[in-house]
Amino acid sequence: MAEEVDVVVIGLGPGGEDAAGRLAEAGLSVAAVESRLVGGECPYYACVPTKMMVRAAGLLADGTRIPGMAGDSIIRPDWAPVAARICDEATDSWNDTAAADRLTGKGARLVRGEGRITGPREVAVGDRVFRARRGILLNTGTSPSAPPVDGLADVPFWTNREAVQATEVPESLLVLGGGVVGVELAQVFSRFDSRVTIVEAGDRLVVNEEPESSELLRQVFEREGIGVRTDAKVTAASYAGGEFNLHLGEETLTADRLLVATGRRPNLKGLGLDAVGLDENARQIDVDGHMRAADGLWAIGDITGKGAFTHVSMYQASVAVRDILGEEGPQAAYRAVPRVTFTDPEIGSVGLTEAQARDQNLPVRTGLAPIPESTRGWIQKVGNDGFIKLVESTEWGVLVGATAAGPAGGEVLGALAVAVHTEAPTGALREMIYAYPTFHRAIETALAALDG
């Protein structure tokens, strides 16, 4: 016999967990279904543990910057406290008891297992069937994917999941993929004395960011001893004698470990989307401004294709919860989605890049201010690489995109995200008073460069 509930939430990543808890606190009967860890990828394998790694690597870098500035230093990297902190503080040894108790404490019913849609407003989990009076909310996220390289499937490579569980740093590391995950982890392991080479098929690193960001990271990485191979076509991969090999035609790169960071695939197969008229082979689930994918079906998070970020999933959860509860509120809007690559320097971006704006036939002009030329950058002296780039619509007189690259670039981004989100006139931004001497004061210089 089917169990009657108000809502079934399938997938308890950050957005799904938040939505299930909110709906339960609102008095609805909620079945929250999860086959892995409550909380999803972010707290166990991505956002939180990787930023602990970045923080530790940053401390080592700061230590190397002391000579000539504040005395002398001897740096001896030790991965043990990093691994211990991830295990003990971030993930509780990859145990989700605390998260599960938090969710059930709000009144949701936690159901362990794979959820499959078997009909409109109906979900099967093993031999249990749930009928949802209001509907189903999907938040199944994504999983690491590997490219179809000959031999790669037979190689015991790392993904981000294995990398954050590492108890030792490999002496050498090949990183296949120069996107966000690849560049962040490459720099982390390099700063812990691993010999690292990034292998990227495209013509530059972090291809979704401004070209200036790509070039900045290349320059910094090469200065730090990280190999950067772009336009690299990997023809085969192999593993023998404890060594990982990437074959680039006649050339072979070898290392003690291989990290594959070439993207992620949506977890849609086996979800039963055909039972509600949707295609499980699609790259994403299309949703409207209320996060509705079909009658009685909502979707949030990575599977919607609106940005694979925890903050997007949480934002969409709020929109979906309002709609499920029948509450009024604004529809989802994505013109000012912020994103941060936590390298050193940090790359914080919001809205459109210059190329994206031009692809949309928007008339734009740009302004760029190098951080080293700012007063705060000059004071910083070492570790001051970066810039601020603004993309202005000349028709509307507002910023449609911006990048803050440099020390605390993700934090400097806050001011620019507000400007893009509120569509603040650039004239008004020019009239602002920018604190001196700060990194964000370079925004004023970039605004002046729009007229150059």
CSV table of C-alpha atoms in Angstrom, one decimal:
chain,number,residue,atom,x,y,z
A,1,MET,CA,0.0,0.0,0.0
A,2,ALA,CA,1.3,3.4,-0.9
A,3,GLU,CA,2.3,5.9,1.8
A,4,GLU,CA,0.5,9.2,1.5
A,5,VAL,CA,2.6,12.4,2.0
A,6,ASP,CA,2.4,16.0,0.9
A,7,VAL,CA,5.8,16.2,-0.8
A,8,VAL,CA,8.6,13.8,-1.8
A,9,VAL,CA,12.0,15.4,-2.1
A,10,ILE,CA,14.5,13.2,-4.1
A,11,GLY,CA,18.1,14.2,-3.4
A,12,LEU,CA,19.3,15.9,-0.3
A,13,GLY,CA,22.1,18.1,-1.5
A,14,PRO,CA,22.1,21.6,0.1
A,15,GLY,CA,19.0,22.8,-1.7
A,16,GLY,CA,17.0,19.6,-1.3
A,17,GLU,CA,17.9,19.3,2.4
A,18,ASP,CA,16.9,23.0,2.9
A,19,ALA,CA,13.7,22.6,1.0
A,20,ALA,CA,12.7,19.4,2.8
A,21,GLY,CA,13.3,21.0,6.2
A,22,ARG,CA,11.4,24.2,5.3
A,23,LEU,CA,8.4,22.3,4.0
A,24,ALA,CA,8.3,20.1,7.1
A,25,GLU,CA,8.6,23.1,9.4
A,26,ALA,CA,5.6,24.6,7.5
A,27,GLY,CA,3.6,21.7,8.6
A,28,LEU,CA,3.7,19.5,5.5
A,29,SER,CA,4.3,15.7,5.5
A,30,VAL,CA,7.7,15.3,3.7
A,31,ALA,CA,9.4,12.2,2.6
A,32,ALA,CA,13.1,13.1,2.0
A,33,VAL,CA,14.9,10.5,-0.1
A,34,GLU,CA,18.7,10.1,-0.3
A,35,SER,CA,20.9,7.3,-1.5
A,36,ARG,CA,24.2,8.8,-0.4
A,37,LEU,CA,25.0,11.4,2.3
A,38,VAL,CA,22.5,13.9,3.5
A,39,GLY,CA,23.9,17.3,2.5
A,40,GLY,CA,25.2,16.1,-0.9
A,41,GLU,CA,28.5,16.8,-2.5
A,42,CYS,CA,29.2,20.2,-1.1
A,43,PRO,CA,29.9,19.5,2.6
A,44,TYR,CA,31.7,16.1,2.1
A,45,TYR,CA,33.6,16.3,-1.2
A,46,ALA,CA,33.5,19.8,-2.6
A,47,CYS,CA,32.9,23.3,-1.2
A,48,VAL,CA,33.8,22.8,2.4
A,49,PRO,CA,36.7,20.3,2.4
A,50,THR,CA,38.3,21.7,-0.7
A,51,LYS,CA,38.3,25.2,0.8
A,52,MET,CA,40.0,23.8,3.9
A,53,MET,CA,42.6,22.6,1.5
A,54,VAL,CA,42.8,26.0,-0.2
A,55,ARG,CA,43.1,27.7,3.2
A,56,ALA,CA,46.0,25.5,4.3
A,57,ALA,CA,47.8,25.9,1.0
A,58,GLY,CA,47.3,29.7,1.3
A,59,LEU,CA,49.0,29.7,4.7
A,60,LEU,CA,52.0,28.0,3.1
A,61,ALA,CA,52.2,30.6,0.4
A,62,ASP,CA,52.0,33.4,2.9
A,63,GLY,CA,54.9,31.9,4.7
A,64,THR,CA,57.0,32.0,1.6
A,65,ARG,CA,56.2,35.7,1.2
A,66,ILE,CA,57.8,36.7,4.5
A,67,PRO,CA,61.4,37.1,3.3
A,68,GLY,CA,62.1,40.7,2.3
A,69,MET,CA,58.9,41.9,3.8
A,70,ALA,CA,58.9,40.9,7.5
A,71,GLY,CA,61.9,38.7,8.3
A,72,ASP,CA,62.7,35.2,7.3
A,73,SER,CA,60.9,31.9,7.2
A,74,ILE,CA,61.3,28.2,6.8
A,75,ILE,CA,58.3,26.3,5.4
A,76,ARG,CA,57.8,22.6,6.0
A,77,PRO,CA,54.5,21.5,4.5
A,78,ASP,CA,52.6,18.8,6.4
A,79,TRP,CA,49.4,17.3,5.0
A,80,ALA,CA,48.5,15.4,8.1
A,81,PRO,CA,46.7,18.3,9.9
A,82,VAL,CA,44.8,19.1,6.7
A,83,ALA,CA,43.6,15.5,6.2
A,84,ALA,CA,42.7,15.4,9.9
A,85,ARG,CA,40.7,18.6,9.8
A,86,ILE,CA,38.7,17.4,6.7
A,87,CYS,CA,38.0,14.1,8.4
A,88,ASP,CA,37.2,15.3,11.9
A,89,GLU,CA,35.8,18.8,11.4
A,90,ALA,CA,34.3,18.9,8.0
A,91,THR,CA,32.9,15.5,7.3
A,92,ASP,CA,32.9,13.6,10.6
A,93,SER,CA,34.6,10.7,8.7
A,94,TRP,CA,32.1,11.1,5.9
A,95,ASN,CA,29.2,10.3,8.3
A,96,ASP,CA,26.0,12.3,7.8
A,97,THR,CA,24.3,11.5,11.2
A,98,ALA,CA,24.4,15.2,12.3
A,99,ALA,CA,22.8,16.3,9.0
A,100,ALA,CA,20.2,13.5,9.1
A,101,ASP,CA,19.3,14.4,12.7
A,102,ARG,CA,19.0,18.0,11.8
A,103,LEU,CA,16.6,17.2,9.0
A,104,THR,CA,14.4,14.8,10.9
A,105,GLY,CA,14.5,17.2,13.8
A,106,LYS,CA,12.5,19.6,11.6
A,107,GLY,CA,9.9,17.0,11.0
A,108,ALA,CA,10.9,15.4,7.7
A,109,ARG,CA,10.9,11.7,7.2
A,110,LEU,CA,14.3,10.5,6.0
A,111,VAL,CA,14.1,7.6,3.5
A,112,ARG,CA,17.4,5.9,2.5
A,113,GLY,CA,17.6,4.6,-1.0
A,114,GLU,CA,17.3,5.3,-4.7
A,115,GLY,CA,14.1,7.2,-5.5
A,116,ARG,CA,12.4,6.6,-8.8
A,117,ILE,CA,9.3,8.3,-10.2
A,118,THR,CA,6.7,5.7,-11.2
A,119,GLY,CA,3.9,8.1,-12.1
A,120,PRO,CA,2.6,11.6,-11.6
A,121,ARG,CA,3.2,12.5,-7.9
A,122,GLU,CA,4.4,8.9,-7.2
A,123,VAL,CA,7.8,7.7,-6.1
A,124,ALA,CA,9.2,4.2,-5.4
A,125,VAL,CA,12.1,3.7,-3.0
A,126,GLY,CA,12.9,0.0,-3.0
A,127,ASP,CA,9.6,-1.8,-2.2
A,128,ARG,CA,8.1,1.3,-0.7
A,129,VAL,CA,5.8,3.6,-2.7
A,130,PHE,CA,5.0,7.2,-1.8
A,131,ARG,CA,2.1,9.3,-3.2
A,132,ALA,CA,2.6,13.0,-2.9
A,133,ARG,CA,-0.5,15.1,-2.6
A,134,ARG,CA,1.3,18.3,-3.7
A,135,GLY,CA,4.1,16.9,-5.7
A,136,ILE,CA,7.8,15.9,-6.1
A,137,LEU,CA,10.9,18.1,-5.7
A,138,LEU,CA,14.0,16.9,-7.5
A,139,ASN,CA,17.6,17.8,-6.4
A,140,THR,CA,19.6,14.8,-7.6
A,141,GLY,CA,22.7,16.9,-8.5
A,142,THR,CA,25.6,15.7,-10.6
A,143,SER,CA,28.5,13.2,-10.5
A,144,PRO,CA,32.1,13.5,-11.7
A,145,SER,CA,32.4,12.4,-15.4
A,146,ALA,CA,35.4,11.3,-17.4
A,147,PRO,CA,36.1,11.9,-21.1
A,148,PRO,CA,36.1,9.0,-23.5
A,149,VAL,CA,39.9,8.6,-23.6
A,150,ASP,CA,41.1,5.2,-24.6
A,151,GLY,CA,42.1,3.2,-21.6
A,152,LEU,CA,41.0,5.8,-19.0
A,153,ALA,CA,38.1,3.6,-17.7
A,154,ASP,CA,40.6,1.0,-16.6
A,155,VAL,CA,42.8,3.5,-14.7
A,156,PRO,CA,42.2,4.0,-10.9
A,157,PHE,CA,42.2,7.8,-11.2
A,158,TRP,CA,41.1,10.3,-8.6
A,159,THR,CA,38.1,12.6,-8.9
A,160,ASN,CA,37.4,15.4,-6.4
A,161,ARG,CA,36.0,12.8,-4.1
A,162,GLU,CA,39.2,10.8,-3.8
A,163,ALA,CA,41.3,13.9,-3.7
A,164,VAL,CA,39.6,15.3,-0.5
A,165,GLN,CA,40.0,11.9,1.2
A,166,ALA,CA,43.8,11.8,0.5
A,167,THR,CA,45.9,11.1,3.6
A,168,GLU,CA,49.2,11.7,1.7
A,169,VAL,CA,50.3,14.1,-1.0
A,170,PRO,CA,51.6,12.3,-4.2
A,171,GLU,CA,55.1,13.2,-5.2
A,172,SER,CA,53.7,14.0,-8.7
A,173,LEU,CA,50.2,14.7,-10.0
A,174,LEU,CA,48.7,15.0,-13.4
A,175,VAL,CA,45.5,17.0,-13.5
A,176,LEU,CA,43.3,16.3,-16.5
A,177,GLY,CA,41.1,19.3,-16.9
A,178,GLY,CA,41.8,23.0,-16.4
A,179,GLY,CA,38.4,24.1,-15.1
A,180,VAL,CA,37.6,25.3,-11.6
A,181,VAL,CA,38.1,22.0,-9.8
A,182,GLY,CA,41.3,21.2,-11.7
A,183,VAL,CA,43.0,24.6,-11.1
A,184,GLU,CA,42.0,24.8,-7.4
A,185,LEU,CA,43.3,21.3,-6.5
A,186,ALA,CA,46.4,21.6,-8.8
A,187,GLN,CA,47.5,24.7,-6.8
A,188,VAL,CA,46.7,23.0,-3.4
A,189,PHE,CA,48.8,19.9,-4.1
A,190,SER,CA,51.6,21.9,-5.7
A,191,ARG,CA,52.0,24.0,-2.6
A,192,PHE,CA,52.3,20.8,-0.6
A,193,ASP,CA,55.3,20.0,-2.7
A,194,SER,CA,53.7,17.8,-5.4
A,195,ARG,CA,55.0,18.2,-8.9
A,196,VAL,CA,51.8,19.1,-10.8
A,197,THR,CA,51.0,19.4,-14.4
A,198,ILE,CA,47.6,20.5,-15.7
A,199,VAL,CA,46.5,19.0,-19.0
A,200,GLU,CA,43.7,21.0,-20.7
A,201,ALA,CA,42.2,20.2,-24.1
A,202,GLY,CA,41.0,23.8,-24.6
A,203,ASP,CA,43.2,26.8,-25.5
A,204,ARG,CA,43.1,28.2,-22.0
A,205,LEU,CA,42.4,27.5,-18.3
A,206,VAL,CA,39.0,28.3,-16.7
A,207,VAL,CA,37.5,28.8,-20.2
A,208,ASN,CA,34.2,30.1,-18.9
A,209,GLU,CA,35.9,33.1,-17.3
A,210,GLU,CA,37.5,36.2,-18.9
A,211,PRO,CA,40.6,35.6,-21.0
A,212,GLU,CA,42.4,37.9,-18.6
A,213,SER,CA,41.6,35.5,-15.8
A,214,SER,CA,43.0,32.5,-17.7
A,215,GLU,CA,46.2,34.3,-18.5
A,216,LEU,CA,46.6,35.5,-14.9
A,217,LEU,CA,46.3,31.9,-13.6
A,218,ARG,CA,48.7,30.6,-16.2
A,219,GLN,CA,51.3,33.2,-15.3
A,220,VAL,CA,51.0,32.6,-11.6
A,221,PHE,CA,51.0,28.8,-12.0
A,222,GLU,CA,54.1,28.8,-14.1
A,223,ARG,CA,55.8,31.0,-11.7
A,224,GLU,CA,54.9,28.6,-8.9
A,225,GLY,CA,56.3,25.7,-10.9
A,226,ILE,CA,52.9,24.2,-12.0
A,227,GLY,CA,53.1,22.9,-15.5
A,228,VAL,CA,50.3,24.1,-17.8
A,229,ARG,CA,49.6,22.2,-21.0
A,230,THR,CA,46.7,23.7,-23.1
A,231,ASP,CA,45.5,22.6,-26.5
A,232,ALA,CA,46.6,19.2,-25.3
A,233,LYS,CA,44.9,16.2,-27.0
A,234,VAL,CA,45.0,13.1,-24.8
A,235,THR,CA,44.9,10.1,-27.0
A,236,ALA,CA,45.2,7.4,-24.4
A,237,ALA,CA,45.6,6.8,-20.6
A,238,SER,CA,47.3,3.9,-18.9
A,239,TYR,CA,48.4,2.7,-15.5
A,240,ALA,CA,51.3,0.4,-14.9
A,241,GLY,CA,54.0,-0.2,-12.2
A,242,GLY,CA,52.3,2.3,-9.9
A,243,GLU,CA,52.5,5.1,-12.5
A,244,PHE,CA,49.8,7.0,-14.3
A,245,ASN,CA,50.4,7.9,-18.0
A,246,LEU,CA,48.6,10.3,-20.2
A,247,HIS,CA,49.6,9.9,-23.9
A,248,LEU,CA,49.6,13.0,-26.0
A,249,GLY,CA,50.4,11.5,-29.4
A,250,GLU,CA,54.1,10.8,-29.4
A,251,GLU,CA,54.6,12.4,-25.9
A,252,THR,CA,53.8,10.7,-22.6
A,253,LEU,CA,53.3,12.4,-19.3
A,254,THR,CA,53.8,10.3,-16.2
A,255,ALA,CA,53.0,10.9,-12.5
A,256,ASP,CA,52.2,9.1,-9.3
A,257,ARG,CA,48.6,10.1,-9.4
A,258,LEU,CA,46.0,11.2,-11.9
A,259,LEU,CA,43.2,13.6,-11.0
A,260,VAL,CA,40.4,13.7,-13.6
A,261,ALA,CA,38.5,17.0,-13.4
A,262,THR,CA,36.8,17.3,-16.8
A,263,GLY,CA,33.3,18.1,-15.7
A,264,ARG,CA,30.2,16.5,-14.2
A,265,ARG,CA,27.1,14.7,-15.5
A,266,PRO,CA,23.5,15.2,-14.2
A,267,ASN,CA,22.1,12.4,-12.1
A,268,LEU,CA,19.0,11.9,-14.2
A,269,LYS,CA,19.3,8.3,-15.5
A,270,GLY,CA,17.1,5.8,-13.6
A,271,LEU,CA,15.1,8.6,-12.1
A,272,GLY,CA,11.9,7.6,-14.0
A,273,LEU,CA,11.5,11.0,-15.7
A,274,ASP,CA,9.7,9.3,-18.6
A,275,ALA,CA,6.8,8.6,-16.2
A,276,VAL,CA,6.1,12.4,-16.2
A,277,GLY,CA,6.9,13.0,-19.8
A,278,LEU,CA,10.5,14.2,-19.4
A,279,ASP,CA,13.7,12.9,-21.0
A,280,GLU,CA,16.2,11.3,-18.7
A,281,ASN,CA,18.8,11.5,-21.4
A,282,ALA,CA,18.6,15.3,-21.4
A,283,ARG,CA,21.5,17.4,-20.1
A,284,GLN,CA,19.3,19.2,-17.7
A,285,ILE,CA,15.7,19.6,-16.6
A,286,ASP,CA,14.1,22.7,-17.9
A,287,VAL,CA,12.2,24.7,-15.3
A,288,ASP,CA,10.1,27.9,-15.3
A,289,GLY,CA,10.5,30.8,-12.9
A,290,HIS,CA,8.8,28.9,-10.1
A,291,MET,CA,11.1,25.9,-10.6
A,292,ARG,CA,8.3,23.9,-12.1
A,293,ALA,CA,9.3,21.1,-14.5
A,294,ALA,CA,5.9,19.6,-15.0
A,295,ASP,CA,2.6,19.4,-13.2
A,296,GLY,CA,3.3,18.5,-9.6
A,297,LEU,CA,7.1,18.4,-10.3
A,298,TRP,CA,9.7,20.9,-9.3
A,299,ALA,CA,13.5,20.7,-9.9
A,300,ILE,CA,16.4,22.6,-8.3
A,301,GLY,CA,20.1,22.6,-8.2
A,302,ASP,CA,22.7,21.4,-10.7
A,303,ILE,CA,20.2,19.5,-12.8
A,304,THR,CA,18.5,22.7,-13.9
A,305,GLY,CA,21.5,24.0,-15.7
A,306,LYS,CA,21.4,27.4,-14.1
A,307,GLY,CA,24.8,27.1,-12.4
A,308,ALA,CA,26.4,24.2,-10.5
A,309,PHE,CA,26.8,26.1,-7.2
A,310,THR,CA,25.5,25.6,-3.7
A,311,HIS,CA,24.2,29.2,-3.6
A,312,VAL,CA,22.1,28.7,-6.7
A,313,SER,CA,20.6,25.5,-5.3
A,314,MET,CA,19.7,27.2,-2.1
A,315,TYR,CA,18.3,30.2,-3.9
A,316,GLN,CA,16.2,27.9,-6.1
A,317,ALA,CA,15.0,25.9,-3.0
A,318,SER,CA,13.5,29.1,-1.6
A,319,VAL,CA,11.7,29.8,-4.8
A,320,ALA,CA,10.3,26.3,-5.1
A,321,VAL,CA,9.3,26.2,-1.4
A,322,ARG,CA,7.3,29.3,-1.9
A,323,ASP,CA,5.5,27.9,-4.9
A,324,ILE,CA,4.8,24.6,-3.2
A,325,LEU,CA,3.3,26.4,-0.2
A,326,GLY,CA,1.3,28.7,-2.5
A,327,GLU,CA,3.1,31.8,-1.3
A,328,GLU,CA,3.7,34.9,-3.4
A,329,GLY,CA,7.2,35.9,-4.3
A,330,PRO,CA,9.4,36.9,-7.2
A,331,GLN,CA,10.3,34.3,-9.9
A,332,ALA,CA,13.9,33.1,-10.2
A,333,ALA,CA,16.3,35.4,-12.0
A,334,TYR,CA,19.9,34.7,-12.9
A,335,ARG,CA,21.4,37.9,-14.3
A,336,ALA,CA,23.7,38.3,-11.3
A,337,VAL,CA,24.8,34.8,-10.4
A,338,PRO,CA,28.2,35.1,-8.6
A,339,ARG,CA,30.9,32.5,-8.9
A,340,VAL,CA,34.4,32.2,-7.3
A,341,THR,CA,37.4,30.1,-8.3
A,342,PHE,CA,39.3,29.7,-5.0
A,343,THR,CA,42.8,29.8,-6.4
A,344,ASP,CA,45.4,32.3,-5.3
A,345,PRO,CA,44.7,34.8,-6.7
A,346,GLU,CA,40.9,34.3,-6.3
A,347,ILE,CA,38.8,34.8,-9.4
A,348,GLY,CA,35.4,36.2,-8.5
A,349,SER,CA,32.9,36.9,-11.3
A,350,VAL,CA,29.3,37.9,-11.7
A,351,GLY,CA,26.9,38.2,-14.7
A,352,LEU,CA,28.2,38.1,-18.2
A,353,THR,CA,31.8,38.0,-19.5
A,354,GLU,CA,32.6,40.4,-22.3
A,355,ALA,CA,32.4,37.5,-24.8
A,356,GLN,CA,29.0,36.3,-23.5
A,357,ALA,CA,27.7,39.9,-23.8
A,358,ARG,CA,28.9,40.3,-27.3
A,359,ASP,CA,27.4,36.9,-28.2
A,360,GLN,CA,24.1,38.2,-27.1
A,361,ASN,CA,24.6,41.2,-29.4
A,362,LEU,CA,24.8,43.6,-26.5
A,363,PRO,CA,26.7,46.8,-27.2
A,364,VAL,CA,29.3,46.9,-24.4
A,365,ARG,CA,32.5,48.5,-23.3
A,366,THR,CA,35.0,47.4,-20.7
A,367,GLY,CA,37.2,48.9,-18.1
A,368,LEU,CA,40.2,47.2,-16.5
A,369,ALA,CA,42.2,48.1,-13.4
A,370,PRO,CA,45.4,46.1,-12.5
A,371,ILE,CA,45.5,45.4,-8.8
A,372,PRO,CA,49.3,45.9,-8.5
A,373,GLU,CA,48.8,49.5,-9.8
A,374,SER,CA,46.4,50.3,-7.0
A,375,THR,CA,47.6,51.7,-3.7
A,376,ARG,CA,46.6,48.6,-1.8
A,377,GLY,CA,48.2,46.4,-4.4
A,378,TRP,CA,51.4,48.4,-4.1
A,379,ILE,CA,51.3,48.0,-0.3
A,380,GLN,CA,50.7,44.3,-0.6
A,381,LYS,CA,53.8,44.0,-2.9
A,382,VAL,CA,54.0,40.2,-2.9
A,383,GLY,CA,50.9,38.1,-3.8
A,384,ASN,CA,49.2,41.1,-5.3
A,385,ASP,CA,48.4,39.6,-8.7
A,386,GLY,CA,45.0,40.5,-10.1
A,387,PHE,CA,42.7,43.0,-11.8
A,388,ILE,CA,39.2,44.3,-11.8
A,389,LYS,CA,37.3,44.1,-15.1
A,390,LEU,CA,33.9,45.7,-15.7
A,391,VAL,CA,31.5,45.0,-18.6
A,392,GLU,CA,29.1,47.9,-19.1
A,393,SER,CA,26.0,48.0,-21.4
A,394,THR,CA,26.5,51.2,-23.3
A,395,GLU,CA,22.7,51.1,-24.1
A,396,TRP,CA,21.5,50.9,-20.5
A,397,GLY,CA,24.4,52.4,-18.7
A,398,VAL,CA,24.7,49.6,-16.2
A,399,LEU,CA,27.1,46.8,-15.5
A,400,VAL,CA,26.1,43.4,-17.0
A,401,GLY,CA,29.2,41.6,-15.8
A,402,ALA,CA,32.3,42.0,-13.7
A,403,THR,CA,35.4,40.1,-12.5
A,404,ALA,CA,37.4,40.7,-9.3
A,405,ALA,CA,40.6,38.8,-9.5
A,406,GLY,CA,43.2,39.1,-6.8
A,407,PRO,CA,43.6,38.8,-3.0
A,408,ALA,CA,40.2,38.2,-1.6
A,409,GLY,CA,38.7,38.5,-5.0
A,410,GLY,CA,35.6,36.6,-4.0
A,411,GLU,CA,35.0,39.2,-1.2
A,412,VAL,CA,35.6,42.2,-3.4
A,413,LEU,CA,33.0,40.6,-5.8
A,414,GLY,CA,30.3,41.4,-3.3
A,415,ALA,CA,30.1,45.1,-4.3
A,416,LEU,CA,30.0,44.2,-8.0
A,417,ALA,CA,27.4,41.6,-7.5
A,418,VAL,CA,25.1,44.1,-5.8
A,419,ALA,CA,25.7,46.5,-8.7
A,420,VAL,CA,24.8,43.9,-11.4
A,421,HIS,CA,21.8,42.6,-9.4
A,422,THR,CA,20.3,46.0,-8.8
A,423,GLU,CA,21.2,47.3,-12.2
A,424,ALA,CA,22.8,50.3,-10.6
A,425,PRO,CA,23.7,53.0,-13.1
A,426,THR,CA,27.4,53.3,-13.6
A,427,GLY,CA,27.0,57.0,-13.1
A,428,ALA,CA,25.9,56.3,-9.6
A,429,LEU,CA,28.8,53.9,-9.0
A,430,ARG,CA,31.2,56.7,-10.0
A,431,GLU,CA,29.7,58.9,-7.4
A,432,MET,CA,30.3,56.4,-4.6
A,433,ILE,CA,33.0,56.9,-2.0
A,434,TYR,CA,35.4,53.9,-2.0
A,435,ALA,CA,37.4,53.3,1.1
A,436,TYR,CA,41.2,54.0,0.9
A,437,PRO,CA,43.4,52.0,0.7
A,438,THR,CA,41.4,48.9,-0.1
A,439,PHE,CA,41.4,46.4,-2.9
A,440,HIS,CA,37.9,47.2,-3.8
A,441,ARG,CA,38.9,50.9,-4.4
A,442,ALA,CA,40.2,49.6,-7.8
A,443,ILE,CA,36.6,49.5,-8.9
A,444,GLU,CA,36.7,53.3,-9.1
A,445,THR,CA,39.8,53.0,-11.4
A,446,ALA,CA,38.0,50.4,-13.6
A,447,LEU,CA,35.0,52.7,-13.9
A,448,ALA,CA,37.2,55.5,-15.0
A,449,ALA,CA,38.8,53.1,-17.6
A,450,LEU,CA,35.3,52.6,-19.1
A,451,ASP,CA,35.7,56.1,-20.6
A,452,GLY,CA,39.2,55.3,-21.9
